[in-house]
Short mmCIF file of C-alpha atoms and ligand atoms in Angstrom, two decimals:
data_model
loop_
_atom_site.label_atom_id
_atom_site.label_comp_id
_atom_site.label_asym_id
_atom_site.label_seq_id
_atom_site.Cartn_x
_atom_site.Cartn_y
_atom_site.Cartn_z
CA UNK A 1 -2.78 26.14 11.76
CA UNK A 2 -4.72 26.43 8.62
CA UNK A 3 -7.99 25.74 8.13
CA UNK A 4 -10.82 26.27 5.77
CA UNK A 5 -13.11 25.52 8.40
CA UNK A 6 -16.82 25.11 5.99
CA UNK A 7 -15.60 22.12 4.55
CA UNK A 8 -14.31 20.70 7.19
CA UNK A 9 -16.90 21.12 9.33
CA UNK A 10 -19.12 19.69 6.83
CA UNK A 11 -17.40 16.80 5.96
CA UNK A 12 -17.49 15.88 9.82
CA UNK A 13 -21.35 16.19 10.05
CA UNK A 14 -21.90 14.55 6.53
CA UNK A 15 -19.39 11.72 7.60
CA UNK A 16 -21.54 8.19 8.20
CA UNK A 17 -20.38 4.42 7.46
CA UNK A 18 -22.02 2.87 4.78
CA UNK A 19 -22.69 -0.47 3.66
CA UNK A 20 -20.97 -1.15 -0.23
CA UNK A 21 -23.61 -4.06 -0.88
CA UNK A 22 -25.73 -1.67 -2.97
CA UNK A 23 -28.84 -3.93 -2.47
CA UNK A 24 -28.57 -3.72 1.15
CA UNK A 25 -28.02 0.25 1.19
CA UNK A 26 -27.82 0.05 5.15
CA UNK A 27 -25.98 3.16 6.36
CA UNK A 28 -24.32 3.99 10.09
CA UNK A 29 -23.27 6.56 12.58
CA UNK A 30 -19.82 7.21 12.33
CA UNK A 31 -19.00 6.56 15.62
CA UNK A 32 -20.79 2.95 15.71
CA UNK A 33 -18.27 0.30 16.46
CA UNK A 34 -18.41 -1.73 13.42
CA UNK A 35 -15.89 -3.64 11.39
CA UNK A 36 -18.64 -5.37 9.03
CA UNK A 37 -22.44 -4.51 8.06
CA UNK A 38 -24.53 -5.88 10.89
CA UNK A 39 -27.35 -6.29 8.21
CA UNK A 40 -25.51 -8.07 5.14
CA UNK A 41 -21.81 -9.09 6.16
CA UNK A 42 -19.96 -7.00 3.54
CA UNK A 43 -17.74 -4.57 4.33
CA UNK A 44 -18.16 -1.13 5.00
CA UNK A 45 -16.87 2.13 4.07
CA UNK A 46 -16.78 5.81 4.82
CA UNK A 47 -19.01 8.49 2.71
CA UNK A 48 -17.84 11.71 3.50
CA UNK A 49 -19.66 14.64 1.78
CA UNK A 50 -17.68 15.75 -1.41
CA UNK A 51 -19.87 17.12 -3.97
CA UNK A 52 -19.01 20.72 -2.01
CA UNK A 53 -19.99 23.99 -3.38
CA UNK A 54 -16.17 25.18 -1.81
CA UNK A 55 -13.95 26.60 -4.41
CA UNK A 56 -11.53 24.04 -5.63
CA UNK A 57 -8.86 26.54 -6.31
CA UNK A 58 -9.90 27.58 -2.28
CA UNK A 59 -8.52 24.46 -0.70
CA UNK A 60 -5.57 24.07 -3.40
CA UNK A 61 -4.46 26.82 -1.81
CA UNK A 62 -4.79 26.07 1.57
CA UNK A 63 -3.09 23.18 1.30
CA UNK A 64 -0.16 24.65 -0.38
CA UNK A 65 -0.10 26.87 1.83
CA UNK A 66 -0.06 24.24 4.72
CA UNK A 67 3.80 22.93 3.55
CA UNK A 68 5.21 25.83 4.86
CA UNK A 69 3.15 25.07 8.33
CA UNK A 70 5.02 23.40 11.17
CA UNK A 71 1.63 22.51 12.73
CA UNK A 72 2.12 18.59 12.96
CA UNK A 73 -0.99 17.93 11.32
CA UNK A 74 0.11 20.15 8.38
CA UNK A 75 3.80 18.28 8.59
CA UNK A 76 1.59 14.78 8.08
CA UNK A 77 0.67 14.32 4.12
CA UNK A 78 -2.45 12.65 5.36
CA UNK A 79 -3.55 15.22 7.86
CA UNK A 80 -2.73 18.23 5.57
CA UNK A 81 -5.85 16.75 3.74
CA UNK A 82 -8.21 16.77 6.20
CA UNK A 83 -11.17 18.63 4.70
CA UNK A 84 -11.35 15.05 3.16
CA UNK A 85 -11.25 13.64 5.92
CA UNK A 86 -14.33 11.89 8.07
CA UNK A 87 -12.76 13.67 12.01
CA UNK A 88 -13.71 16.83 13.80
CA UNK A 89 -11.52 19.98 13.64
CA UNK A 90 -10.55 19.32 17.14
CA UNK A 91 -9.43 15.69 17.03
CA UNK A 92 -6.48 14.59 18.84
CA UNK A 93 -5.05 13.02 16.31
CA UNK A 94 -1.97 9.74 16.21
CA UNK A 95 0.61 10.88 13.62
CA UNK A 96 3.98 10.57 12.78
CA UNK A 97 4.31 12.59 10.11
CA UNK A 98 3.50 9.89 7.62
CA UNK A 99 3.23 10.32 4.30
CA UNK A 100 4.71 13.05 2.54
CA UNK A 101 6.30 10.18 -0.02
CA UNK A 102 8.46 11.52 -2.54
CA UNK A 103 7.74 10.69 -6.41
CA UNK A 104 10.91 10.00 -8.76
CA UNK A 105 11.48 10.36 -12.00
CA UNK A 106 12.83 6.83 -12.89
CA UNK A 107 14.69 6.50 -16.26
CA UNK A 108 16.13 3.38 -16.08
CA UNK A 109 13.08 1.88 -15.19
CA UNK A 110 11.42 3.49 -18.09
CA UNK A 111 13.83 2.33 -20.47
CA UNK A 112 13.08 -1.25 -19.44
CA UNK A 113 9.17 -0.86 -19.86
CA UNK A 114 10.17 1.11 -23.08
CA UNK A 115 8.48 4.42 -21.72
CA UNK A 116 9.27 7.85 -22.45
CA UNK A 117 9.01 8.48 -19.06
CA UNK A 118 8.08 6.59 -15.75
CA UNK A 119 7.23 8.34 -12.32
CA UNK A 120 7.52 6.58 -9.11
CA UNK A 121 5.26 7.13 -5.77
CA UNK A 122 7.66 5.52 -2.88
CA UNK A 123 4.94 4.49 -0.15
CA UNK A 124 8.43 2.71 1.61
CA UNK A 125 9.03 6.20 2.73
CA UNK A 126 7.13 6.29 5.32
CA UNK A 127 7.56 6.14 8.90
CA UNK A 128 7.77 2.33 9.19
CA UNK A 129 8.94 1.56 5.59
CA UNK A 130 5.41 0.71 4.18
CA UNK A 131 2.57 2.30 2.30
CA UNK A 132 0.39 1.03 5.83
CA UNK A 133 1.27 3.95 7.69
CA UNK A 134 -0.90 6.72 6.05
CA UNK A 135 -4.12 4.51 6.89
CA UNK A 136 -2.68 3.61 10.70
CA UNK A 137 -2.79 7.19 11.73
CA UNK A 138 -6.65 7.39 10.92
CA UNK A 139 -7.57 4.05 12.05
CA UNK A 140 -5.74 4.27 15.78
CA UNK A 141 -6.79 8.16 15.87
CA UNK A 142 -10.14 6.51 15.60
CA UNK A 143 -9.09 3.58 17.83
CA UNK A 144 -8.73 6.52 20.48
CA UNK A 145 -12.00 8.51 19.99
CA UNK A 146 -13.57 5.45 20.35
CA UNK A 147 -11.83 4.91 23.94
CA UNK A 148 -10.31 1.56 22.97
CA UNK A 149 -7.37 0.21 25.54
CA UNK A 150 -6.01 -2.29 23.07
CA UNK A 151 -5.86 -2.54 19.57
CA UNK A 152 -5.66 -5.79 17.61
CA UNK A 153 -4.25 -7.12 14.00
CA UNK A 154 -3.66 -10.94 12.73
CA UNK A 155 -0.12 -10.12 10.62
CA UNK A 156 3.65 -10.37 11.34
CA UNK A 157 3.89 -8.13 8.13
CA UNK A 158 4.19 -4.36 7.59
CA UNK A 159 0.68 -3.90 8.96
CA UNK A 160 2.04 -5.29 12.43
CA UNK A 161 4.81 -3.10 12.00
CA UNK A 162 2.59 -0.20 11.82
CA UNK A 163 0.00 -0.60 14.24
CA UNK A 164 2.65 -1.40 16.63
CA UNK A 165 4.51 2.38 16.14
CA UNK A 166 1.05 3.81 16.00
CA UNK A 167 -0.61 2.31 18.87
CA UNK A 168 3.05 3.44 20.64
CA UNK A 169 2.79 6.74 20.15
CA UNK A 170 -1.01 6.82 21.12
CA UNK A 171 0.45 4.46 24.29
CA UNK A 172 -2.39 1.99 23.71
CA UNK A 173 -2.00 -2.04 24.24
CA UNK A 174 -0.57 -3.37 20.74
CA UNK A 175 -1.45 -7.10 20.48
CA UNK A 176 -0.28 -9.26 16.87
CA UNK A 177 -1.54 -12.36 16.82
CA UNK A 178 0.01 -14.62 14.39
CA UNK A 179 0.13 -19.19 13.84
CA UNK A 180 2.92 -20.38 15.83
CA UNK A 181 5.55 -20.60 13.04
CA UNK A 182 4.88 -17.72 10.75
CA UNK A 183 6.83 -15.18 11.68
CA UNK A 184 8.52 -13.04 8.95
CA UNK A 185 11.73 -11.69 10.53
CA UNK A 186 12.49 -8.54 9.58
CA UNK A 187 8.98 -7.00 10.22
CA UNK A 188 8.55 -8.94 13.29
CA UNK A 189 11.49 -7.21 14.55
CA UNK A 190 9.89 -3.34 14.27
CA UNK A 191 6.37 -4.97 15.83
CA UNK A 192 9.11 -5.93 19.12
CA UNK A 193 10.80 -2.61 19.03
CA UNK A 194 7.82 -0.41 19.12
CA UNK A 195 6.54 -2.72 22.06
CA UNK A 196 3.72 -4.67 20.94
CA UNK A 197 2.94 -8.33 22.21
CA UNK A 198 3.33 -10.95 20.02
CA UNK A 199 1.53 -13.46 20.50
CA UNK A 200 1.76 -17.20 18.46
CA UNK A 201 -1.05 -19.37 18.50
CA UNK A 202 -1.59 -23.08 17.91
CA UNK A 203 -3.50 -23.11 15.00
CA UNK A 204 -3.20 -21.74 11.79
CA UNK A 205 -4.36 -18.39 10.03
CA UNK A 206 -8.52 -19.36 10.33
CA UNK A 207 -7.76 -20.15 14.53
CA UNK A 208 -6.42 -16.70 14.50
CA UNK A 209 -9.08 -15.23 12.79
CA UNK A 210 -11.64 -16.78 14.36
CA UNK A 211 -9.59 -15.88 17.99
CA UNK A 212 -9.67 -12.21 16.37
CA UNK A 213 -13.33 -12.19 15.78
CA UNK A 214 -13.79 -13.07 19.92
CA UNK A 215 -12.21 -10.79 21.06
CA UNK A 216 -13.33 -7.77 18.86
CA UNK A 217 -16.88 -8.20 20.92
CA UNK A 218 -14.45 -6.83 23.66
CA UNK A 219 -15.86 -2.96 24.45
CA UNK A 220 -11.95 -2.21 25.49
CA UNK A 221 -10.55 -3.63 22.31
CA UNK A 222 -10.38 -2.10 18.60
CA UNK A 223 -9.81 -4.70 15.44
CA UNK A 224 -7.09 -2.85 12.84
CA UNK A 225 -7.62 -5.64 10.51
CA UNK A 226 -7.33 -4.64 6.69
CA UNK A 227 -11.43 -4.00 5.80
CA UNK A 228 -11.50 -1.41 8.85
CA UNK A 229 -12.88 1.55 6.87
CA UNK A 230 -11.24 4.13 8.55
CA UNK A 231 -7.84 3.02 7.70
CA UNK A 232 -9.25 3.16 3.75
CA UNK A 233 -9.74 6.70 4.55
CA UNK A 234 -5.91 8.08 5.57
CA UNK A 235 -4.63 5.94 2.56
CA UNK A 236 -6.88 7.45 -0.20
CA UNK A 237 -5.07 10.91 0.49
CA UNK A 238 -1.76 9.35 -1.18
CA UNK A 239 -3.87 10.23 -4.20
CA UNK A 240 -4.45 13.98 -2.90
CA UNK A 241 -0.90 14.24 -2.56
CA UNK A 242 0.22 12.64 -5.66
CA UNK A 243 -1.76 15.17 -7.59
CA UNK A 244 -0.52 17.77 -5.28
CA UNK A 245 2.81 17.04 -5.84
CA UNK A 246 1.87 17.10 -10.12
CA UNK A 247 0.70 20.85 -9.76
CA UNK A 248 -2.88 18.74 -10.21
CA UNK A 249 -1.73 17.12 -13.88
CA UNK A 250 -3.88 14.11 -13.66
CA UNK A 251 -1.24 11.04 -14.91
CA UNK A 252 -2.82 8.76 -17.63
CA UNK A 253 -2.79 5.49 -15.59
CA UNK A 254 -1.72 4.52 -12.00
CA UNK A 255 -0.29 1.04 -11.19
CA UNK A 256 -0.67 -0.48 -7.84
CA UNK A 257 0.66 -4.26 -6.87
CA UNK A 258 -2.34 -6.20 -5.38
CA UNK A 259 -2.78 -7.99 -2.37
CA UNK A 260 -5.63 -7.59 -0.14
CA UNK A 261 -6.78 -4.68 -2.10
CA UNK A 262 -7.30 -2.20 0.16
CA UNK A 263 -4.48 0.02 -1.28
CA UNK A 264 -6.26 0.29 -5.58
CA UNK A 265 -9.73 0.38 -3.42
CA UNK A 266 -7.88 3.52 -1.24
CA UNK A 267 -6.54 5.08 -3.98
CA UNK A 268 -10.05 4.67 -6.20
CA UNK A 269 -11.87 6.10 -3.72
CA UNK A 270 -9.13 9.71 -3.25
CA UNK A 271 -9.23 10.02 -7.07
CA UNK A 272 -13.11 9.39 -7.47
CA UNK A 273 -14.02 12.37 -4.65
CA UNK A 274 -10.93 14.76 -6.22
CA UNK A 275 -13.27 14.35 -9.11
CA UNK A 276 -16.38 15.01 -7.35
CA UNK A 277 -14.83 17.90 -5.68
CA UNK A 278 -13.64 19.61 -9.31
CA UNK A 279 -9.96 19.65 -7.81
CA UNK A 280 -9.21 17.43 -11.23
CA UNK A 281 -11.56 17.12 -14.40
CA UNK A 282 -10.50 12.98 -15.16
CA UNK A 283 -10.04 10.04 -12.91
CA UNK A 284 -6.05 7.70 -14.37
CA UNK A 285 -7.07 4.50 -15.39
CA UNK A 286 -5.98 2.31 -11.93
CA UNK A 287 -4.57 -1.00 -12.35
CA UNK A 288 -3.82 -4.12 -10.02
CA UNK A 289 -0.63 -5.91 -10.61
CA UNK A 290 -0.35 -9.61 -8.72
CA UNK A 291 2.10 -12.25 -8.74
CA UNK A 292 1.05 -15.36 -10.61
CA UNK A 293 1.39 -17.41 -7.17
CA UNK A 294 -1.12 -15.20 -5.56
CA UNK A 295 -3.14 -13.73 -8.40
CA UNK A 296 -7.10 -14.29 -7.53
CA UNK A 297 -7.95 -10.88 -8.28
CA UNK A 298 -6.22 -11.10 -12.10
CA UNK A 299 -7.88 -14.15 -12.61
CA UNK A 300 -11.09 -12.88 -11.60
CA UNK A 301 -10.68 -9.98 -13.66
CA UNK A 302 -9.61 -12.46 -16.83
CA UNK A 303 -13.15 -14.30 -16.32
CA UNK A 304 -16.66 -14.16 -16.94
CA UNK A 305 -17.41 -14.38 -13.17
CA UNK A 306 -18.27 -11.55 -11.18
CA UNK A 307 -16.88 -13.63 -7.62
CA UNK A 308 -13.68 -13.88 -6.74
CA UNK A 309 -12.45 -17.93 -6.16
CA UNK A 310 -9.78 -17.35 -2.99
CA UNK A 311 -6.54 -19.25 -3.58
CA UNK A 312 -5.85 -21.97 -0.78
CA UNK A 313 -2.32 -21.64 -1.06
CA UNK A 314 -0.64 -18.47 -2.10
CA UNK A 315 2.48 -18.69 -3.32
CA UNK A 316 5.05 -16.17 -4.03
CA UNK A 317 8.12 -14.26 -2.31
CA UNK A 318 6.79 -11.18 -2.88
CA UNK A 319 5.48 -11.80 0.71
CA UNK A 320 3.62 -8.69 1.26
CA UNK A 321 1.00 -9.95 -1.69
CA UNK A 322 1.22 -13.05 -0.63
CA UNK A 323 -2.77 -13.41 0.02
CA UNK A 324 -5.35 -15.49 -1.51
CA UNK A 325 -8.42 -13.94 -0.56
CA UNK A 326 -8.19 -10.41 -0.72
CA UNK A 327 -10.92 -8.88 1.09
CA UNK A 328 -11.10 -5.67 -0.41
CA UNK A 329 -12.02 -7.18 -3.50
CA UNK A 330 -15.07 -5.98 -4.60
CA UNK A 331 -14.10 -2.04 -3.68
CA UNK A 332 -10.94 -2.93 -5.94
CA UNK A 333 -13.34 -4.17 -8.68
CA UNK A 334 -15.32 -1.58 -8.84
CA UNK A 335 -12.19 1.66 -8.96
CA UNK A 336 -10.48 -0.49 -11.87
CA UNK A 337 -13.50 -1.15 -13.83
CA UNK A 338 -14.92 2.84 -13.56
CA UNK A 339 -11.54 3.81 -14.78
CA UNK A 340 -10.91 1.68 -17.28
CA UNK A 341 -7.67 -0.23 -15.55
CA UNK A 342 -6.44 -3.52 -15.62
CA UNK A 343 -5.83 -6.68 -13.38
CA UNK A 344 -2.73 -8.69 -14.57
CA UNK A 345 -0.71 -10.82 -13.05
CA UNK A 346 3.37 -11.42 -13.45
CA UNK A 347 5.94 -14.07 -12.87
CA UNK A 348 8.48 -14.48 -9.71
CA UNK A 349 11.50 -14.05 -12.95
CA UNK A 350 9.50 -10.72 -13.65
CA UNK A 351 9.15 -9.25 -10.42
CA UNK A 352 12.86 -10.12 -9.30
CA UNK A 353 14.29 -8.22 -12.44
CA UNK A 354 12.11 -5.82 -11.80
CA UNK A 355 12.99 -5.33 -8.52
CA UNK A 356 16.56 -4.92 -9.85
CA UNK A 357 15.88 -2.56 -12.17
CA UNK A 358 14.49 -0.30 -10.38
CA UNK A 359 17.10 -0.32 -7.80
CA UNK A 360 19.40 1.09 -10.75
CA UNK A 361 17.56 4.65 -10.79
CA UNK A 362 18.49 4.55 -6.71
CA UNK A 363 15.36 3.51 -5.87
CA UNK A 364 14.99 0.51 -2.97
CA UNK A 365 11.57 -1.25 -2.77
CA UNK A 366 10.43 -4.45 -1.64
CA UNK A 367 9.48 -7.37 -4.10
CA UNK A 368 5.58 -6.68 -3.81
CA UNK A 369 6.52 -3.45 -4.85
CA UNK A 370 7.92 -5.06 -8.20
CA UNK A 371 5.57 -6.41 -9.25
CA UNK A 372 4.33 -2.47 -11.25
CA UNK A 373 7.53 -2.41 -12.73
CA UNK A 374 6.80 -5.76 -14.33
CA UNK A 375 3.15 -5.07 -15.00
CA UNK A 376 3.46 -1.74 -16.78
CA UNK A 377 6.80 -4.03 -19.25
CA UNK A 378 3.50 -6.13 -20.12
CA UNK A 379 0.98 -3.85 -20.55
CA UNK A 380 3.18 -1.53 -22.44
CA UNK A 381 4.04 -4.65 -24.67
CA UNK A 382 0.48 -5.97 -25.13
CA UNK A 383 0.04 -2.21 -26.56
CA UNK A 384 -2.26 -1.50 -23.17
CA UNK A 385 -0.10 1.42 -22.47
CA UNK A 386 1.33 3.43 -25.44
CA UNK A 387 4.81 4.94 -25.26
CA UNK A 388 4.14 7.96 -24.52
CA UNK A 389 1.76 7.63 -22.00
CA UNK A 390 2.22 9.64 -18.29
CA UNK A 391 2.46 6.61 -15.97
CA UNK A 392 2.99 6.42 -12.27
CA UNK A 393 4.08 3.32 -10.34
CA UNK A 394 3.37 3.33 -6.27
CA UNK A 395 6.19 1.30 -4.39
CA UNK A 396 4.43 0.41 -1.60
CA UNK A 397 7.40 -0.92 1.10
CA UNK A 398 11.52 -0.25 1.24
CA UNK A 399 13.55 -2.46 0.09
CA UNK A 400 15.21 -3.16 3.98
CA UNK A 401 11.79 -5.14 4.41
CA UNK A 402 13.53 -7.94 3.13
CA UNK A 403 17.14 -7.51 2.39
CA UNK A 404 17.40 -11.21 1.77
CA UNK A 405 15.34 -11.65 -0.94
CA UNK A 406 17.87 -8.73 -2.40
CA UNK A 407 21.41 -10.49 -1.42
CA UNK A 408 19.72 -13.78 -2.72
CA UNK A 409 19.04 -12.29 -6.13
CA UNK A 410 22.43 -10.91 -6.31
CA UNK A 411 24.62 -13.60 -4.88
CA UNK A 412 22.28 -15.62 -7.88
CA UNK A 413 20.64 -17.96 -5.08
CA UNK A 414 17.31 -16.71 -5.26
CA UNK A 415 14.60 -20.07 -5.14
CA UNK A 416 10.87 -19.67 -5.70
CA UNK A 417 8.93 -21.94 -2.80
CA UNK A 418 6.77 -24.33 -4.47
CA UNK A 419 5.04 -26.90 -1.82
CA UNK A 420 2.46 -28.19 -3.71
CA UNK A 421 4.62 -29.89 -6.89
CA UNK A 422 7.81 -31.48 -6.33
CA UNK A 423 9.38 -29.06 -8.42
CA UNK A 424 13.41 -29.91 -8.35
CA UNK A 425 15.43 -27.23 -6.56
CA UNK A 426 17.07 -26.22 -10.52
CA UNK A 427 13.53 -25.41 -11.48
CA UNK A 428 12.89 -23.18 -8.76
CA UNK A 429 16.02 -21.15 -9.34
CA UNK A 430 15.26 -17.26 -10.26
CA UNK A 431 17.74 -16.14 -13.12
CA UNK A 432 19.28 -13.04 -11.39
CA UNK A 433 19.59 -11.10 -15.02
CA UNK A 434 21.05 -8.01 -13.51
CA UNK A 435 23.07 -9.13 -10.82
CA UNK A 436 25.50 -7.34 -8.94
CA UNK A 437 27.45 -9.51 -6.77
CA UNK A 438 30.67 -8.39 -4.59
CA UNK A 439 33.39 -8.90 -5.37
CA UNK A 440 36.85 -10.04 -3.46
CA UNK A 441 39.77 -8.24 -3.90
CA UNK A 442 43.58 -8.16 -2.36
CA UNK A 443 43.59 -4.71 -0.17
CA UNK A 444 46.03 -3.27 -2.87
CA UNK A 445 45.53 0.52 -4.98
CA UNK A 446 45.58 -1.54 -8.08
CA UNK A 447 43.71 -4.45 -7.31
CA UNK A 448 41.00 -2.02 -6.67
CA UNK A 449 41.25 -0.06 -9.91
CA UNK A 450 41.49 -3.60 -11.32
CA UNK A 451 38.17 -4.12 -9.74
CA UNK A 452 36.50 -0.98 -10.68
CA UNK A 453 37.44 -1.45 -14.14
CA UNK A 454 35.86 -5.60 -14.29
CA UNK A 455 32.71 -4.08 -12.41
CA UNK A 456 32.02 -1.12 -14.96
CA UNK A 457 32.65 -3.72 -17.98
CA UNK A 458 30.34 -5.91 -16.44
CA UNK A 459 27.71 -3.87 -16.31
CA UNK A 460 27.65 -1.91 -19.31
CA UNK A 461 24.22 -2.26 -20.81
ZN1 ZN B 1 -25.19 -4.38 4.20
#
């Protein structure tokens, strides 16, 4: 193990929770068991002391030197990082070996936003196929330390999915609560295999929130919902290790798809204290992409306002977005604003070629993910982003998160869901531009070449 100790040690006794409301200013211990400000409402986060006097090119080094480490918290690419992090040296910590993302070099996709160049961050890499993972290990790590029995999300989605592995492998109660009816398949089926209960309520979404809310007041029970500040805390080291893995070249701008928020207000917060620690001299400009179904955040961005109208019924199949009051709004609002980012938002046609396209560099993400793809063909069109400029993309789930939405697109069945205008099925139809359906063929040597040959014509761009 390799440690660099000061920092570390500083960070820990620094570390408090701290109201964002800048007029309330309330601060906490970091071991109170909060999820919101007792004084205001708003939501908390973690201030961990960065402005230190340690040599930048110090920890650089350490944590280079940490990939060679089979330590498991040197194999995690959050835990490598843990001078930045608000736990003791000595913390048992919940890992399994999340992060450590690759990022791609993505031509084809570049081509299609007519970049030089495009890089791509693949959150879907990690342990349970989304970007929730790296903020799991922190939050059920701290889950434990705070002797918690059970630990407690509203979502069927990839954050069920990830508290369930996590609170498995710290053998803690997992419970999902979730509106009788809701279930999304393919992530439900990781919450069952890692052993969590599932539990369906009557009611909808604001019974189970307000059932959620109960129970928190429960000593024995933690609350993993998305504004717990801790999990904020292991996902803004995906910027730490994005810079890392550039040698420290800052990129020009970062594009993140938007849905609660918490992932542009994560990744805001790593760059900001990589700043404030000298470890890079500029912050990227960070921008939001949304889909139009489910695009608060853009809208609010767009306006005058300075409070965010919720959406009463998100739409969009980008399911994983699919949320129309984002509660990490105003952390969100305040990283793309400092940097001088962007909220947009793009169409279901956009984020489904998209989605293709960047499956032809060999690259599988789910249809949130998409939605950067699409955003960065805008901006680069509105002349937001010049040519030439170093852009990174961050995939945030795998494409086997919904294999459906992928066959649809390529079998050309894909339908947008549209409940609240009686929109005719025709109208609802996605074009699937670059689709690449199977094909039947006799089991003969030359109807195969035959079929090799009609598939490369085909698609010949
Ligand atoms: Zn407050």
């Amino acid at each position: 193990m390799i440690e660099t100790g000061k920092l570390q040690r500083a960070a820990q006794a620094a570390a408090k929770q701290r109201c964002i409301n800048a007029a309330c200013g309330a601060s906490f211990d970091l071991h109170a068991r909060l999820y919101v400000c007792p004084n205001c409402g708003d939501l908390l986060d973690v201030a961990v002391r960065t402005t230190a006097d340690e040599d930048p090119e110090g920890l650089r080094t350490v944590w280079t030197s940490r990939l060679a480490s089979f330590d498991p918290r040197d194999r995690s690419g959050v835990w490598r990082y843990r001078e930045l992090l608000p736990f003791a040296a000595d913390t048992h910590i919940v890992t399994l070996s999340e992060g450590n993302t690759p990022i791609y070099d993505a031509p084809v996709s570049a081509a299609y936003c007519e970049l030089d160049a495009l890089t791509l961050k693949h959150q879907g890499c990690n342990p349970t196929g989304s970007f929730k993972d790296t903020g799991m290990t922190t939050a059920v790590t701290q889950a434990v330390i705070l002797g918690a029995r059970t630990v407690v999300c509203a979502s069927t989605g990839n954050t069920a999915a990830s508290l369930a592995a996590y609170a498995a492998r710290a053998e803690l109660q997992c419970a999902i609560l979730v509106p009788r009816g809701q279930v999304s398949h393919a992530k439900l089926a990781q919450s069952l295999d890692y052993g969590a209960a599932v539990l369906e309520l009557d009611g909808n979404f604001d019974d189970a929130m307000r059932v959620i809310r109960e129970l928190a007041e429960d000593e024995e029970i933690y609350l993993v919902n998305s504004i717990n500040p801790f999990r904020i805390e292991g996902q803004k080291t995906v910027a730490v290790e994005l810079l890392h893995q550039r040698n420290w070249r800052v990129p020009d701008h970062v594009v993140v798809p938007g849905g609660n928020l918490g992932n542009s207000s994560a990744l805001g917060k790593g760059f900001k204290e990589l700043k404030d620690l000298r470890l890079i001299d500029r912050l990227p400009r960070l921008s939001v992409v949304q889909a139009e179904g489910a695009a608060p955040f853009a809208t609010l961005f767009g306006s005058e306002s300075d409070m965010l109208r919720p959406i009463e019924r998100p739409q969009t199949l980008a399911t994983a977005i699919k949320i129309g009051a984002p509660v990490s709004w105003k952390k969100a609002l305040q990283a793309v604003l400092e940097t001088g980012g962007r909220a947009l938002s793009v169409s279901e046609q956009e984020i489904a070629d998209a989605k293709a396209i960047i499956g032809r560099d060999g690259v599988g993400c789910e249809p949130a993910s998409a939605t950067t793809v699409a955003g960065i063909k805008r901006l680069v069109a509105s002349g937001d982003i010049g040519s030439e400029t170093d852009v990174v993309a961050v995939l945030t789930g795998h494409i086997l998160k919904d294999s459906d939405y992928a066959i649809d697109y390529h079998l050309n069945q894909l339908y947008t869901i549209d409940s609240a205008t009686s929109r005719t099925k025709e109208d609802r139809h996605l074009a699937s531009t670059y689709s690449n359906p199977p094909a039947r063929v006799k089991a003969t040597k030359d109807a195969i070449l035959e079929g090799l040959l009609r598939h490369q014509s085909e698609h010949r761009d």
